[in-house]
Coordinates of N, CA and C in Angstrom, one line a residue:
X1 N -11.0 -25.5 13.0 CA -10.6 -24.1 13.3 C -10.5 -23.3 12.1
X2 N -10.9 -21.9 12.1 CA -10.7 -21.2 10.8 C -9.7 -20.4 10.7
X3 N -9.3 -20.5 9.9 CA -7.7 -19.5 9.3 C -8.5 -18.1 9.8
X4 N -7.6 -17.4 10.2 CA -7.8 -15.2 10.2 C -6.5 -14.9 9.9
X5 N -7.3 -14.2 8.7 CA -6.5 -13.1 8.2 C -6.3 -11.7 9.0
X6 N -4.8 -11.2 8.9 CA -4.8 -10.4 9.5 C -4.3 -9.1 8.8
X7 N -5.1 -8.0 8.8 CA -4.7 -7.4 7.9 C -4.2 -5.7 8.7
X8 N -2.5 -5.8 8.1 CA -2.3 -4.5 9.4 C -1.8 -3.6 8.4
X9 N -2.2 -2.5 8.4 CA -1.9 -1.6 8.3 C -0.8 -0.2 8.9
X10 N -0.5 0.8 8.2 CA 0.1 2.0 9.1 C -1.5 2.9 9.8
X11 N -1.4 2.9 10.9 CA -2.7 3.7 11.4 C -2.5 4.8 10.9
X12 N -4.3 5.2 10.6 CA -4.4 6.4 10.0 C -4.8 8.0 11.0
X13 N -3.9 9.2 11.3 CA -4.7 9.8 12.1 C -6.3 10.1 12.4
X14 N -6.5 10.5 10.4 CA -7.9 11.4 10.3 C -8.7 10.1 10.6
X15 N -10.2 11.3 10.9 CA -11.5 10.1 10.6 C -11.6 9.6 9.2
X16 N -10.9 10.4 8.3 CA -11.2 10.0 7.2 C -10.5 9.2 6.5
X17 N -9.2 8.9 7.1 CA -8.3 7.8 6.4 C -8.8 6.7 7.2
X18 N -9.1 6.9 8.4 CA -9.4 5.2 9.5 C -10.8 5.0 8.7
X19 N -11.4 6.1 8.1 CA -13.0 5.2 7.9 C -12.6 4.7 6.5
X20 N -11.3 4.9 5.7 CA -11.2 3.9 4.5 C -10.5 3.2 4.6
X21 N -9.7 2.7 5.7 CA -8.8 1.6 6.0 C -10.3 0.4 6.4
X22 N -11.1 1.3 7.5 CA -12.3 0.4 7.8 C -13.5 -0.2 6.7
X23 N -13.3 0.5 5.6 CA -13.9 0.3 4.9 C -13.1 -0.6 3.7
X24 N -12.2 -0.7 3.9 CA -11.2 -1.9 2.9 C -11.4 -2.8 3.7
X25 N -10.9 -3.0 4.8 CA -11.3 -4.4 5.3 C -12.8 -4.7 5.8
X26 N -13.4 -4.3 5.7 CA -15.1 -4.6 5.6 C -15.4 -5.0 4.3
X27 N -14.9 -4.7 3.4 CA -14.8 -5.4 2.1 C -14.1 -6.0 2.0
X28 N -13.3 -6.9 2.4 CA -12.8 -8.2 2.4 C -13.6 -9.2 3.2
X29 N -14.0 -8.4 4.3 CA -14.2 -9.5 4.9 C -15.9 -9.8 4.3
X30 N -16.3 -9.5 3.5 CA -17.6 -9.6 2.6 C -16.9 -10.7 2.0
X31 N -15.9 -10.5 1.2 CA -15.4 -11.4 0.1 C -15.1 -12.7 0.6
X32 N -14.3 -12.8 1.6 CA -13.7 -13.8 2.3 C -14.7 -14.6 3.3
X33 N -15.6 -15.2 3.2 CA -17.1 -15.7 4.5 C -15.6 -16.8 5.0
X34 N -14.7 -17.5 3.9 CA -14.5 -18.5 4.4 C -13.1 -18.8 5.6
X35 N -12.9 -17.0 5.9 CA -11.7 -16.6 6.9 C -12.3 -15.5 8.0
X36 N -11.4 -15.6 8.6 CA -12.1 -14.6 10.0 C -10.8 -13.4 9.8
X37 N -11.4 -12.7 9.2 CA -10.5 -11.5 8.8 C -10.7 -10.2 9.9
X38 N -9.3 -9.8 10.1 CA -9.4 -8.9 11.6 C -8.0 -7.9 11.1
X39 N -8.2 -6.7 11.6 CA -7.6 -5.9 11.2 C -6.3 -5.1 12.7
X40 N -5.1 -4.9 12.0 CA -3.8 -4.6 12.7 C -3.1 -3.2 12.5
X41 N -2.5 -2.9 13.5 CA -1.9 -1.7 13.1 C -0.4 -1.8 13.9
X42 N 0.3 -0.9 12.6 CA 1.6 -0.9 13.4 C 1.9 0.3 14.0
X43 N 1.2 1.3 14.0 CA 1.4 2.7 14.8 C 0.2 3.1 14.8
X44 N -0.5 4.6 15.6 CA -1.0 5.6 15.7 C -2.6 5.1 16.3
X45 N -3.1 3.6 15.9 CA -4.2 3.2 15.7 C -3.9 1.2 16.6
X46 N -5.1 1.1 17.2 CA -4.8 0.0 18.5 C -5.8 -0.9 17.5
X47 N -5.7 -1.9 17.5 CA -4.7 -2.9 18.2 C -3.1 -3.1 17.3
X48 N -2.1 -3.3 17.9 CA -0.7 -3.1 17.3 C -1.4 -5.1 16.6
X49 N -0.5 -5.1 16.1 CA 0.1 -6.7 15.1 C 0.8 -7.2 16.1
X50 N 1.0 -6.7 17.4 CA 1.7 -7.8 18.0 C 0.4 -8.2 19.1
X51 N -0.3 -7.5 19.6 CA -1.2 -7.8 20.0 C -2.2 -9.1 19.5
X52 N -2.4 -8.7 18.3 CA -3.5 -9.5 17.5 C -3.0 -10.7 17.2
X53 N -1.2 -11.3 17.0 CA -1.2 -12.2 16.9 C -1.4 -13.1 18.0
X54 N -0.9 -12.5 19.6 CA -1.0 -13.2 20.8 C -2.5 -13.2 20.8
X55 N -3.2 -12.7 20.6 CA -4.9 -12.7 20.7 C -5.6 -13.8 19.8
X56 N -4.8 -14.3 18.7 CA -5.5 -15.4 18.0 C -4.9 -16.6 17.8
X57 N -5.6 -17.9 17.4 CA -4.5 -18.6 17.4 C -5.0 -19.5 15.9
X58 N -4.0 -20.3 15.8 CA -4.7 -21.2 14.9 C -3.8 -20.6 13.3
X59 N -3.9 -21.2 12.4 CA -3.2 -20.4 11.2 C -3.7 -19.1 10.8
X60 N -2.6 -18.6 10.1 CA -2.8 -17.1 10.3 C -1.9 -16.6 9.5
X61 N -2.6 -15.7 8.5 CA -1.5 -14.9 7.4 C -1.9 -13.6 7.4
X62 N -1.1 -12.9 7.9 CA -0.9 -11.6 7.7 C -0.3 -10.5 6.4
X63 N -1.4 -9.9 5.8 CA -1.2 -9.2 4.7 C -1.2 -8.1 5.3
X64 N 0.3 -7.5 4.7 CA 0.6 -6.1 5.1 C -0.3 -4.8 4.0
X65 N -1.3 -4.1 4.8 CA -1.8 -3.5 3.4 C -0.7 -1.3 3.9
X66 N 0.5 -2.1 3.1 CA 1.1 -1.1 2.6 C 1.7 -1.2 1.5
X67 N 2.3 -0.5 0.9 CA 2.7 0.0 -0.8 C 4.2 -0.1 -1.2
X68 N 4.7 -0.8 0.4 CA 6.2 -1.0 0.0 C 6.6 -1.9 1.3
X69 N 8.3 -2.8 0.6 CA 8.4 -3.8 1.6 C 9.8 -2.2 2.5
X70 N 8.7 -1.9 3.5 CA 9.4 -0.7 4.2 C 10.4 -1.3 6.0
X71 N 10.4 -0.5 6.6 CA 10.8 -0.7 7.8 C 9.8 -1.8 8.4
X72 N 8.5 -1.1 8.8 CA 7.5 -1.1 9.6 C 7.0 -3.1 9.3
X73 N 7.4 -3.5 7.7 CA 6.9 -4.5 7.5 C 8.2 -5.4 8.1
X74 N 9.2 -4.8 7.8 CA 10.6 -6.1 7.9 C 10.7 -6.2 9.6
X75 N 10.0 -4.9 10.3 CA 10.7 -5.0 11.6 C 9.5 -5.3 12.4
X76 N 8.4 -4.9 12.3 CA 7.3 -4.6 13.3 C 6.2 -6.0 13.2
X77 N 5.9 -6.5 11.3 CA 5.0 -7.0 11.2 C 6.0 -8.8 10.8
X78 N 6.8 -8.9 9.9 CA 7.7 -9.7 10.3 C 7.9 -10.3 11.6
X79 N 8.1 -9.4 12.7 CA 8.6 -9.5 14.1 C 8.0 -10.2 14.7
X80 N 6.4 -9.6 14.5 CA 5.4 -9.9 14.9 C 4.7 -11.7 14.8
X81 N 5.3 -11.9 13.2 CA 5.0 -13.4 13.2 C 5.9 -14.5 13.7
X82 N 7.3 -13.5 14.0 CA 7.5 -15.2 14.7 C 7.0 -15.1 16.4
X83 N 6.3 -14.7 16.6 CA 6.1 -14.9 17.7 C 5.3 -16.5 18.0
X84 N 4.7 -16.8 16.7 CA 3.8 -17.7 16.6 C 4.1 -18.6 15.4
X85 N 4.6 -19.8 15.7 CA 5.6 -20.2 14.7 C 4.0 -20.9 13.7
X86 N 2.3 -20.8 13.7 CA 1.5 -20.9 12.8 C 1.1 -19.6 12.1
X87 N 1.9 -18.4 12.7 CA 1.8 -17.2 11.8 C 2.7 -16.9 10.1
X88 N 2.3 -16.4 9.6 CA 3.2 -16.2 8.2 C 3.3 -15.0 7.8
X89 N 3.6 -14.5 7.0 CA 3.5 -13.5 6.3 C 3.5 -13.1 5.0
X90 N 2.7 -12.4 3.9 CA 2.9 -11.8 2.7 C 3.5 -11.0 2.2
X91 N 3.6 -10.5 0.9 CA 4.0 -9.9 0.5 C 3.0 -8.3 0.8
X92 N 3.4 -7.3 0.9 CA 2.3 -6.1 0.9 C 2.1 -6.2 -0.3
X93 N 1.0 -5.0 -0.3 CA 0.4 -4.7 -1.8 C 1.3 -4.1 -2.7
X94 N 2.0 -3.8 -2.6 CA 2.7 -3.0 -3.4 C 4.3 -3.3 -3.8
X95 N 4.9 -2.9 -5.0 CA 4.4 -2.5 -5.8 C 3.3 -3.4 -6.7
X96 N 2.4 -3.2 -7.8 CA 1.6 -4.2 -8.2 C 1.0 -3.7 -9.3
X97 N 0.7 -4.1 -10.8 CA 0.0 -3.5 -11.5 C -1.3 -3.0 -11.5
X98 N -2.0 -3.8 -9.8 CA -3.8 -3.7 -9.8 C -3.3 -2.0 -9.2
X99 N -2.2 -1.4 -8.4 CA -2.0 -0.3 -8.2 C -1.9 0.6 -9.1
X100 N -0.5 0.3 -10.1 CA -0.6 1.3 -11.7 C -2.0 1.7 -12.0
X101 N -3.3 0.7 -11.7 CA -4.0 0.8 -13.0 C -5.1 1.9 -12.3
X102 N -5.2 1.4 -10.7 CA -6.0 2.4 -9.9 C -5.5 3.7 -9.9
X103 N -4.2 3.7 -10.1 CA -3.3 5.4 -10.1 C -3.7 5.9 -11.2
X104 N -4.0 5.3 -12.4 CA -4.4 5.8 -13.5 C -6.1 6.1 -13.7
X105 N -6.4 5.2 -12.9 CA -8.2 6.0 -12.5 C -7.9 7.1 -12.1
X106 N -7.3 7.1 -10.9 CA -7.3 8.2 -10.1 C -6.4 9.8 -11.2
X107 N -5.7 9.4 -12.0 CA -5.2 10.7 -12.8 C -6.6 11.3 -13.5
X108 N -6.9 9.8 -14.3 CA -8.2 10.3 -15.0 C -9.2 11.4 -14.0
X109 N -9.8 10.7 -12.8 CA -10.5 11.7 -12.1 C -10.5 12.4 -12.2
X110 N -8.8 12.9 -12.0 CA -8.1 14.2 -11.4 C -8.2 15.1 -12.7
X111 N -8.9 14.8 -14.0 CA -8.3 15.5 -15.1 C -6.8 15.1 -15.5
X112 N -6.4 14.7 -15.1 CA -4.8 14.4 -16.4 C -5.2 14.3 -17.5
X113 N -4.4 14.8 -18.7 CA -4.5 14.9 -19.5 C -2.8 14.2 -20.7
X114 N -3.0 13.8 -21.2 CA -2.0 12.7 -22.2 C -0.7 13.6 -21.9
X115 N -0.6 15.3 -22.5 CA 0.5 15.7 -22.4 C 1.2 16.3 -20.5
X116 N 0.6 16.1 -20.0 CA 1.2 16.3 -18.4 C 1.8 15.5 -18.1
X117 N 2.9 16.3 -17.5 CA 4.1 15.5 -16.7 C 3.9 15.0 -15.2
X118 N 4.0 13.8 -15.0 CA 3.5 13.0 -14.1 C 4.4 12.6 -13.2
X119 N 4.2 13.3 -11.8 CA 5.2 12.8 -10.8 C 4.7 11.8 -10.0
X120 N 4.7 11.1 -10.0 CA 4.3 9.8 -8.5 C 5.1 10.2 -7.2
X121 N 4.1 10.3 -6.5 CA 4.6 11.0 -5.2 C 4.5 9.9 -4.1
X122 N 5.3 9.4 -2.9 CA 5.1 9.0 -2.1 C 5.7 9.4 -0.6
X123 N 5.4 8.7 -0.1 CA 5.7 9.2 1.9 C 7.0 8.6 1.5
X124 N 8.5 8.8 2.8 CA 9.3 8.9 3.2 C 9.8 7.5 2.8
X125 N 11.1 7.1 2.4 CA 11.6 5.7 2.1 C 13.0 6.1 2.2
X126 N 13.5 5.1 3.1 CA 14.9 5.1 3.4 C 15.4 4.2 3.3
X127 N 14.6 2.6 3.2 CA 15.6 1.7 3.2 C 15.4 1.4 1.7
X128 N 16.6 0.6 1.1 CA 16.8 0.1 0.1 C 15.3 -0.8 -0.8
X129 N 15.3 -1.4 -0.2 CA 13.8 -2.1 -0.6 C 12.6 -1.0 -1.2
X130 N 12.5 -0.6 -0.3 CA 11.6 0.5 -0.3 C 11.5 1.2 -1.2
X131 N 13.3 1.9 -1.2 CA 13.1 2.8 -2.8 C 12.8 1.8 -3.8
X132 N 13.3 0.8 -4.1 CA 13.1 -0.1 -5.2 C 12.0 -0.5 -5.6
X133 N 10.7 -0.7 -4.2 CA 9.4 -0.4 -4.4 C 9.0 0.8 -5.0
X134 N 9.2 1.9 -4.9 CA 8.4 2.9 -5.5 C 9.2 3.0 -6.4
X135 N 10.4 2.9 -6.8 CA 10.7 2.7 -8.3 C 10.3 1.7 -8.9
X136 N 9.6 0.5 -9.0 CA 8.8 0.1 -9.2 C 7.4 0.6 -9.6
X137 N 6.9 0.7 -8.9 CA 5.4 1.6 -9.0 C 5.6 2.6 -9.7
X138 N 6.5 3.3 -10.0 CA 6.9 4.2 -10.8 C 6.8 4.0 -12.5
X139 N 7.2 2.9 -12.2 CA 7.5 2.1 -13.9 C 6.4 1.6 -14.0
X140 N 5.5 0.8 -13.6 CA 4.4 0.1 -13.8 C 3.3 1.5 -13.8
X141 N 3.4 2.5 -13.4 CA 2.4 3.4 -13.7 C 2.7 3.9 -14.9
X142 N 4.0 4.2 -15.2 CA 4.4 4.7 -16.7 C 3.9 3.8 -18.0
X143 N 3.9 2.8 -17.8 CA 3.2 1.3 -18.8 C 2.5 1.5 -18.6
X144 N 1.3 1.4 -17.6 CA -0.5 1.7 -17.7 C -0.9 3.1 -18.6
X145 N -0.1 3.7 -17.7 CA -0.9 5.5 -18.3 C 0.0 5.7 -20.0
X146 N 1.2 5.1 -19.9 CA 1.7 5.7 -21.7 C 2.4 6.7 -22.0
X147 N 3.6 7.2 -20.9 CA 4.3 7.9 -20.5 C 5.3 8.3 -19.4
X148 N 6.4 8.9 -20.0 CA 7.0 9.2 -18.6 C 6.2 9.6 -16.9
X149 N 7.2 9.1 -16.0 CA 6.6 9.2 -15.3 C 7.9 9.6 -14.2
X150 N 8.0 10.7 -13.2 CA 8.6 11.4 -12.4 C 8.6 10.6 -10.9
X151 N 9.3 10.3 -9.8 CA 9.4 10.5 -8.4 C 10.1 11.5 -7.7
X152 N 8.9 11.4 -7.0 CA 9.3 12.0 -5.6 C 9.2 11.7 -4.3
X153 N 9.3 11.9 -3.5 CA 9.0 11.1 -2.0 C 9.3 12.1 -0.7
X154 N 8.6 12.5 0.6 CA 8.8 13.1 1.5 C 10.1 13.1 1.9
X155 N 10.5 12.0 1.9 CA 11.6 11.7 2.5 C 12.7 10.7 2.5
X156 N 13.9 10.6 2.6 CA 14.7 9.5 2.4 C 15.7 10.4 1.0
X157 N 16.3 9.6 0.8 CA 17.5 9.7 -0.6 C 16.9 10.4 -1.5
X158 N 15.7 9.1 -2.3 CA 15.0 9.5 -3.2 C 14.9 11.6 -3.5
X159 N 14.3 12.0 -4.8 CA 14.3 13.4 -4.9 C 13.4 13.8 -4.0
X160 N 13.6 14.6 -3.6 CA 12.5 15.6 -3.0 C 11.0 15.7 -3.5
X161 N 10.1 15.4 -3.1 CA 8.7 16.0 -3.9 C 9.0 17.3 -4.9
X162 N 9.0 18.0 -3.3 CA 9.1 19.8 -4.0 C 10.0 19.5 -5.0
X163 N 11.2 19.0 -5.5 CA 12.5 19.3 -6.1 C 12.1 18.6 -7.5
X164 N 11.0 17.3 -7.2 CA 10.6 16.9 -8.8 C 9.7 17.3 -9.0
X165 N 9.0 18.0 -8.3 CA 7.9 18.9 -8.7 C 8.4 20.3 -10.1
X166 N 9.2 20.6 -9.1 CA 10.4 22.0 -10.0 C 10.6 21.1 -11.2
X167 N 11.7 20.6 -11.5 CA 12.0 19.5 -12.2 C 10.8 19.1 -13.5
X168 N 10.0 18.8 -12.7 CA 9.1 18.4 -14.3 C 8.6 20.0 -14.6
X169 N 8.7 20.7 -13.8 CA 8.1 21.8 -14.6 C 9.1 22.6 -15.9
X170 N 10.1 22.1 -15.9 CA 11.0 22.6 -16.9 C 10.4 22.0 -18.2
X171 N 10.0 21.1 -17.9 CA 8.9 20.3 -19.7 C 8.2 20.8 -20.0
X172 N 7.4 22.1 -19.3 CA 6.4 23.3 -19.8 C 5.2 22.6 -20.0
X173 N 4.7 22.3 -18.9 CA 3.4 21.8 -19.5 C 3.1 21.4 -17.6
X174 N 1.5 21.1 -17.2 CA 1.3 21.0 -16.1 C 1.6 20.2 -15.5
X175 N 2.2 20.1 -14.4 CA 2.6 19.2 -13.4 C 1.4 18.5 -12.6
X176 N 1.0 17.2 -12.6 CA 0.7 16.6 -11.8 C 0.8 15.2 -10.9
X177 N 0.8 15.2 -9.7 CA 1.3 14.8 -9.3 C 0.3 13.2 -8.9
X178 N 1.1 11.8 -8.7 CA 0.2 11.1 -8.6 C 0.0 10.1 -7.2
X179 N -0.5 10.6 -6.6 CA -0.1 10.2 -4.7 C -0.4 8.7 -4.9
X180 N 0.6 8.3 -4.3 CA 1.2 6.8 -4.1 C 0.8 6.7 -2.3
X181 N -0.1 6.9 -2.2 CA -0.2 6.2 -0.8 C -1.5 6.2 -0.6
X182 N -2.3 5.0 0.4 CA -3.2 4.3 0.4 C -4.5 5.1 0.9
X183 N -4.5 5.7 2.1 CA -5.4 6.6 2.7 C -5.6 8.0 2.6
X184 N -6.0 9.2 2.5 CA -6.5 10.7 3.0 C -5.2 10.5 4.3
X185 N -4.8 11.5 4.5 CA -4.7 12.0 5.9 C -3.4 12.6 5.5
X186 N -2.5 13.1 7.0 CA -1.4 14.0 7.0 C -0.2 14.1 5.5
X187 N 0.0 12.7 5.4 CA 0.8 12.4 4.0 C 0.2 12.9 2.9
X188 N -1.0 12.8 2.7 CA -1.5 13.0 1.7 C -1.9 14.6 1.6
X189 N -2.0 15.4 2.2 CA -2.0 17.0 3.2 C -0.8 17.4 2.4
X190 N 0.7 16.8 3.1 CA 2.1 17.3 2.8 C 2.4 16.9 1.1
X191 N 1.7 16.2 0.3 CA 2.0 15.8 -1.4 C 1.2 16.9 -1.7
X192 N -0.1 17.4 -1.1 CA -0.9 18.2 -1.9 C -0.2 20.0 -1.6
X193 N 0.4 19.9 -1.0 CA 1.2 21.0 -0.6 C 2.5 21.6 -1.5
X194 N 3.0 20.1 -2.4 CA 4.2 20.4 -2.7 C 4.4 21.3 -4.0
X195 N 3.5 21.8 -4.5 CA 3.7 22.7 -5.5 C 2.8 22.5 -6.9
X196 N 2.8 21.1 -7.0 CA 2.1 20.5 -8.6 C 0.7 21.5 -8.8
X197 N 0.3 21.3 -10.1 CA -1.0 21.8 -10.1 C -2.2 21.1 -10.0
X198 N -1.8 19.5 -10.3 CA -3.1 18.7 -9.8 C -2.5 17.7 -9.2
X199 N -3.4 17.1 -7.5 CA -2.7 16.3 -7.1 C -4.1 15.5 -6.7
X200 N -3.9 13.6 -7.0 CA -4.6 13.1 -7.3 C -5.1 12.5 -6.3
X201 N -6.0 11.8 -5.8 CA -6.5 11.3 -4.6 C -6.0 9.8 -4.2
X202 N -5.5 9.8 -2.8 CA -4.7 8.3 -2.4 C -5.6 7.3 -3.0
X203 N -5.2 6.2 -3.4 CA -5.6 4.8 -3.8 C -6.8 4.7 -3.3
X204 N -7.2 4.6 -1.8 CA -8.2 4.7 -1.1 C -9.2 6.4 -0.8
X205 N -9.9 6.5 -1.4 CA -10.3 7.9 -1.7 C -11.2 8.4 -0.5
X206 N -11.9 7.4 0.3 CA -13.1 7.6 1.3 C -14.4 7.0 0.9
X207 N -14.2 6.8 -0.3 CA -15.4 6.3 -0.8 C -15.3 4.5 -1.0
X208 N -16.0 3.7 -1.1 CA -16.3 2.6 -1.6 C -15.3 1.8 -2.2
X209 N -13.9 1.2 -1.6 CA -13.0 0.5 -2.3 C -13.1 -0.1 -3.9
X210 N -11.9 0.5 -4.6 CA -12.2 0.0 -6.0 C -12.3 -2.3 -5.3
X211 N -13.0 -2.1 -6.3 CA -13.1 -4.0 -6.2 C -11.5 -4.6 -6.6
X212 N -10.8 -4.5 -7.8 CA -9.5 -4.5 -7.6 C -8.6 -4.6 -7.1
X213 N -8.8 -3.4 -5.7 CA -8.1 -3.4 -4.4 C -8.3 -4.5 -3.6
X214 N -9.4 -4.7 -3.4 CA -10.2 -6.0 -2.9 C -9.6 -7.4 -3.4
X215 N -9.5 -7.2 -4.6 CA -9.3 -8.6 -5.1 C -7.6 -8.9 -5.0
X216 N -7.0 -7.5 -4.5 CA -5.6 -7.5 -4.5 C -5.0 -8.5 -3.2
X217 N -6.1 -8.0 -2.2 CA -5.6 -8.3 -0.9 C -6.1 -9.3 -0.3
X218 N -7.3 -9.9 -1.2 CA -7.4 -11.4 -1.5 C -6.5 -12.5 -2.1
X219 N -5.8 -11.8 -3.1 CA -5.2 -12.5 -3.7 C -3.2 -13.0 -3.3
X220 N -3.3 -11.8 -2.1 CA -2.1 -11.9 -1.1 C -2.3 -13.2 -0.4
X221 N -3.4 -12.7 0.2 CA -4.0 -14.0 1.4 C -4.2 -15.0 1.0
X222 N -4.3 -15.4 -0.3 CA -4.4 -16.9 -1.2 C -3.6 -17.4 -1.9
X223 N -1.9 -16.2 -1.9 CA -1.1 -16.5 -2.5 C -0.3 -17.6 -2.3
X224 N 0.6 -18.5 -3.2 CA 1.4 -19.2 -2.7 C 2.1 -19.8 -1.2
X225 N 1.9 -20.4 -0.5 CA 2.7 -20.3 0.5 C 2.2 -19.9 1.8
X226 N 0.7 -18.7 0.9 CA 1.1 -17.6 2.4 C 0.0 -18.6 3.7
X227 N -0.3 -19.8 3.7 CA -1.0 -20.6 5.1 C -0.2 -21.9 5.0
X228 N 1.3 -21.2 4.7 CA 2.8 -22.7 5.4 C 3.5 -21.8 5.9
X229 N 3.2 -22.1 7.2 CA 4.7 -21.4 7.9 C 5.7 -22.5 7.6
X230 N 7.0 -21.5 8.0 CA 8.5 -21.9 7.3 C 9.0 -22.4 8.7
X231 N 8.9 -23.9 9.2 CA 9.6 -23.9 10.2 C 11.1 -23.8 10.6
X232 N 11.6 -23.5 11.6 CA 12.8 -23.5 11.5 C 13.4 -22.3 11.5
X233 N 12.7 -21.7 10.3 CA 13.7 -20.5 9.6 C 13.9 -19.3 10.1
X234 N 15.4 -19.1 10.8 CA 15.6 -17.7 11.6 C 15.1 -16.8 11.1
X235 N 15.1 -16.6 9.8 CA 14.8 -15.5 8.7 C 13.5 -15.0 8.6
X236 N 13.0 -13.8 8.1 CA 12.0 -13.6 7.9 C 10.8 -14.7 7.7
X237 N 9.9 -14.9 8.1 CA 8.8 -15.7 7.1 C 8.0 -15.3 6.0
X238 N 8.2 -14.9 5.3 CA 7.0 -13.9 4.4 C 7.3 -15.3 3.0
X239 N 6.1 -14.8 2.8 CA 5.0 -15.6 1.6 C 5.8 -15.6 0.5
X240 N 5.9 -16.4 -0.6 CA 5.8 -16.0 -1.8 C 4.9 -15.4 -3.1
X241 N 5.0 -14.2 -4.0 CA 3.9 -14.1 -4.1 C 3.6 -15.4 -5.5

């Protein structure tokens, strides 16, 4: 029987974020001949992660491809695996240095330039973990690129977009901002809104997944652990990485 990976995602509205969620896992599943790689969603976009796990059977590790250990992963995609005590779970992508280093393509793209003030922008974070993820990713983009580095976030505790947008602009020099989330679509709409003067393109751009990203979410799925489930254990099952 062959192991499937299961790779879930936050659904994306646009055509343009689903065609690069579609296009990330179409490039895994090139990489991977030797797993039956099938793709999950926890909102907006069908089939849910709870579906997919009752639909397959056999071992099975689910890589969360989001950017932080958020709600959706501890409650939805977690949840999801004990339903099937040969399911497991990983770590998401994030935070991760193969991310820093892609954010830093993406500034270059964007024109950044050495003296700009750099905000990392991300969607909404409320729970504890979460912020500590994008503070995280915050730090590791500052060590790739070679400078301070600013957050903001839609939502949650963390500063306001708009408010560290203001904020770095008191350093007199151009604000740009460095979008911390995976696809195009509404999120990515509301960061390009918030004031900066260059705002850089999500990790996933529409075009042709960096190979990096690829090798990230390969390297979840082959991580430690992640094809032993934990029997027994009330607790979470997620992977080590």
């Amino acid at each position: 029987m062959n192991r499937t990976l299961i790779l879930c995602a936050h659904g994306a509205e646009s055509s343009r974020g689903r065609g690069a969620l579609a296009g990330l896992v179409n490039a895994v599943r090139r990489e991977a001949q030797d797993l039956d790689v099938v793709d999950a969603f926890v909102d907006v976009q069908q089939p849910t992660i709870a579906e997919i796990v009752a639909e397959t059977a056999g071992p099975r590790a689910i890589v969360p491809l989001m950017l932080s250990y958020d709600t959706p992963v501890s409650v939805d995609v977690v949840g999801a695996s004990h339903l099937d005590p040969a399911v497991t779970v990983t770590p998401p992508l994030g935070p991760d240095w193969v991310l820093a280093e892609i954010g830093v393509r993406r500034l270059f793209e964007a024109g950044a330039r050495s003296h700009d003030t750099i905000v990392l922008a991300a969607d909404s974070a409320t729970d504890d973990r979460a912020i500590a993820d994008i503070g995280k990713a915050a730090r590791l983009l500052s060590a790739v690129w070679g400078g301070r580095v600013h957050v903001g976030t839609l939502g949650g505790p963390d500063t306001p977009l708009a408010d560290a947008v203001d904020v770095a602009r008191a350093y007199g020099q151009r604000v740009v901002v460095s979008t911390y989330v995976l696809t195009p679509g509404d999120v990515h709409d509301h960061i390009a809104a918030a004031g900066a003067d260059v705002v850089t393109e999500p990790l996933l751009d529409g075009g042709p997944p960096d190979a990096r990203l690829v090798s990230l979410v390969l390297a979840r799925a082959r991580s430690r652990g992640a094809w032993t489930p934990i029997g027994g254990d009330p607790g979470p099952r997620l992977a080590h990485q």
